[in-house]
C-alpha positions as CSV (number, residue, x, y, z in Angstrom):
1,X,69.0,126.0,96.3
2,X,67.4,123.9,93.5
3,X,64.8,122.6,95.9
4,X,64.1,126.1,97.1
5,X,63.7,127.4,93.5
6,X,61.4,124.5,92.4
7,X,59.2,124.7,95.5
8,X,58.8,128.4,95.2
9,X,58.0,128.1,91.5
10,X,55.3,125.5,92.0
11,X,53.8,127.1,95.1
12,X,53.9,130.5,93.4
13,X,52.1,129.3,90.3
14,X,49.1,127.8,92.2
15,X,48.6,130.6,94.7
16,X,46.4,133.7,94.2
17,X,48.2,137.0,93.7
18,X,47.7,138.4,97.3
19,X,49.3,135.3,99.0
20,X,52.4,135.3,96.8
21,X,54.5,137.6,99.1
22,X,53.9,135.4,102.2
23,X,54.9,132.3,100.2
24,X,58.2,133.8,99.3
25,X,58.9,134.8,102.9
26,X,58.0,131.2,104.2
27,X,60.0,129.6,101.4
28,X,63.0,131.8,102.2
29,X,62.8,131.0,105.9
30,X,62.5,127.3,105.2
31,X,65.4,127.3,102.9
32,X,67.6,129.1,105.4
33,X,66.7,126.7,108.2
34,X,67.5,123.7,105.8
35,X,70.8,125.3,104.8
36,X,71.7,126.0,108.5
37,X,70.9,122.4,109.4
38,X,73.1,121.0,106.6
39,X,76.0,123.3,107.6
40,X,75.6,122.3,111.3
41,X,75.5,118.5,110.6
42,X,78.5,118.7,108.2
43,X,80.6,120.8,110.6
44,X,79.7,118.5,113.6
45,X,80.8,115.5,111.5
46,X,84.1,117.0,110.6
47,X,84.7,118.2,114.2
48,X,84.0,114.7,115.6
49,X,86.4,113.1,113.1
50,X,89.1,115.7,113.9
51,X,88.7,115.1,117.7
52,X,88.9,111.3,117.2
53,X,92.1,111.5,115.1
54,X,93.7,113.7,117.8
55,X,92.6,111.6,120.7
56,X,94.1,108.3,119.8
57,X,97.9,108.4,119.1
58,X,99.1,105.8,116.6
59,X,102.1,103.8,117.8
60,X,104.3,102.4,115.1
61,X,107.2,100.2,115.9
62,X,110.0,100.2,113.3
63,X,112.5,97.4,114.3
64,X,113.1,94.7,111.7
65,X,115.0,91.5,111.7
66,X,116.5,90.2,108.4
67,X,119.2,88.0,107.0
68,X,122.2,89.3,105.1
69,X,122.5,88.4,102.4
70,X,118.8,87.9,102.0
71,X,119.4,85.5,99.0
72,X,122.3,84.0,97.2
73,X,123.9,81.0,95.6
74,X,125.9,78.9,97.9
75,X,128.5,76.2,97.1
76,X,128.0,72.8,98.7
77,X,131.8,72.2,98.9
78,X,132.3,74.9,101.4
79,X,130.7,76.2,104.6
80,X,128.4,79.2,104.0
81,X,127.1,81.8,106.3
82,X,124.4,84.4,106.7
83,X,124.2,87.2,109.3
84,X,121.1,87.8,111.4
85,X,120.8,91.6,111.3
86,X,118.6,94.1,113.2
87,X,117.5,97.5,112.0
88,X,116.0,99.4,115.0
89,X,114.4,102.5,113.4
90,X,114.3,105.1,116.1
91,X,113.9,102.9,119.2
92,X,116.6,102.1,121.7
93,X,116.6,98.3,122.0
94,X,118.4,96.1,124.4
95,X,117.2,92.5,124.1
96,X,116.7,90.0,121.2
97,X,115.1,86.6,121.0
98,X,115.6,85.2,117.5
99,X,114.3,81.8,116.3
100,X,115.0,80.5,112.8
101,X,113.6,77.4,111.2
102,X,115.1,75.5,108.3
103,X,114.8,72.2,106.4
104,X,117.2,69.7,108.1
105,X,117.3,67.6,105.0
106,X,118.7,70.6,103.0
107,X,121.2,72.2,105.3
108,X,123.1,71.4,108.5
109,X,123.9,74.4,110.8
110,X,127.5,74.0,111.9
111,X,127.9,77.0,114.3
112,X,126.5,80.3,115.5
113,X,129.3,82.9,115.6
114,X,129.0,85.9,117.9
115,X,132.4,87.6,117.4
116,X,130.9,90.4,115.4
117,X,127.7,90.7,117.5
118,X,126.5,94.0,118.9
119,X,125.3,92.1,121.9
120,X,127.1,92.4,125.2
121,X,126.0,89.1,126.7
122,X,124.7,86.0,125.0
123,X,121.8,84.3,126.9
124,X,121.1,81.4,124.5
125,X,122.8,80.0,121.4
126,X,121.3,76.7,120.4
127,X,121.2,74.5,117.3
128,X,118.8,71.5,116.7
129,X,119.7,70.0,113.4
130,X,117.1,67.2,113.8
131,X,114.1,69.4,114.1
132,X,115.6,72.3,112.0
133,X,115.6,75.0,114.5
134,X,118.1,77.4,115.9
135,X,117.8,80.1,118.6
136,X,119.8,83.2,119.6
137,X,119.0,85.3,122.6
138,X,121.1,88.2,123.8
139,X,121.1,91.5,125.6
140,X,122.8,94.9,125.3
141,X,123.6,96.9,128.3
142,X,121.9,100.3,128.9
143,X,121.4,102.7,127.1
144,X,120.8,100.1,124.4
145,X,121.3,100.1,120.6
146,X,119.9,102.3,117.9
147,X,121.1,101.8,114.3
148,X,120.9,99.9,111.1
149,X,122.7,96.7,110.2
150,X,123.4,95.6,113.7
151,X,124.8,92.1,113.5
152,X,123.4,89.8,116.1
153,X,125.0,86.6,115.0
154,X,126.5,84.8,112.0
155,X,125.0,81.4,111.1
156,X,127.5,78.9,109.6
157,X,125.9,76.1,107.6
158,X,126.7,73.3,105.2
159,X,124.5,72.5,102.1
160,X,123.3,68.9,102.2
161,X,121.0,68.9,99.2
162,X,120.9,71.1,96.1
163,X,117.9,73.2,95.5
164,X,116.1,76.1,97.0
165,X,116.7,76.5,100.8
166,X,114.9,78.8,103.2
167,X,115.7,80.2,106.7
168,X,112.5,81.4,108.2
169,X,112.1,83.6,111.3
170,X,109.8,82.0,113.9
171,X,106.7,83.9,115.1
172,X,108.0,84.2,118.6
173,X,111.1,86.2,117.5
174,X,111.3,89.5,119.4
175,X,113.2,92.8,119.6
176,X,112.6,94.4,123.0
177,X,112.8,98.1,123.7
178,X,115.0,99.6,126.4
179,X,111.9,101.3,127.9
180,X,111.8,99.5,131.3
181,X,108.7,97.5,130.1
182,X,110.3,95.2,127.6
183,X,108.0,96.2,124.8
184,X,108.3,94.1,121.7
185,X,109.0,96.6,119.0
186,X,109.5,94.1,116.2
187,X,107.5,95.2,113.1
188,X,108.7,92.8,110.4
189,X,111.0,89.9,109.7
């Protein structure tokens, strides 16, 4: 609109009186074409963005693995334990493969207890105190499990050295959906 007003003013000022009517008409047609082009380009851009956002669905997996308690103070005179817990979000899950790494100079893993586990069958339960690794793999029969605070196993350990100690989930840990494809739905550890 500002460009139209300025161009009309400058063109109008330099033209003889008999050409002024035609200048207004041409300026008005030019401004309408320009305005139509701007509206068309803007609308097309919004439409393309809308179609793109509707075309590609966003899949978000919500299962998480965590330790409970996630931190604490433990006495070296007694055995301590932490639970490996799954929160599934809204997915039905039926298989778990959990690897944990730890400093073998700081703790010694004594046992992996499965009495309180939600799993129906334990496939692997291994402890390697030399390399500082433990692994738990188990399955749940169909239709699977949906829920929060699903206990997979309890890790019993003995403190060897005072200080800060960490149990870290391995990158190959997985929570598999009961979808017939074994989709790994683990979002975070």
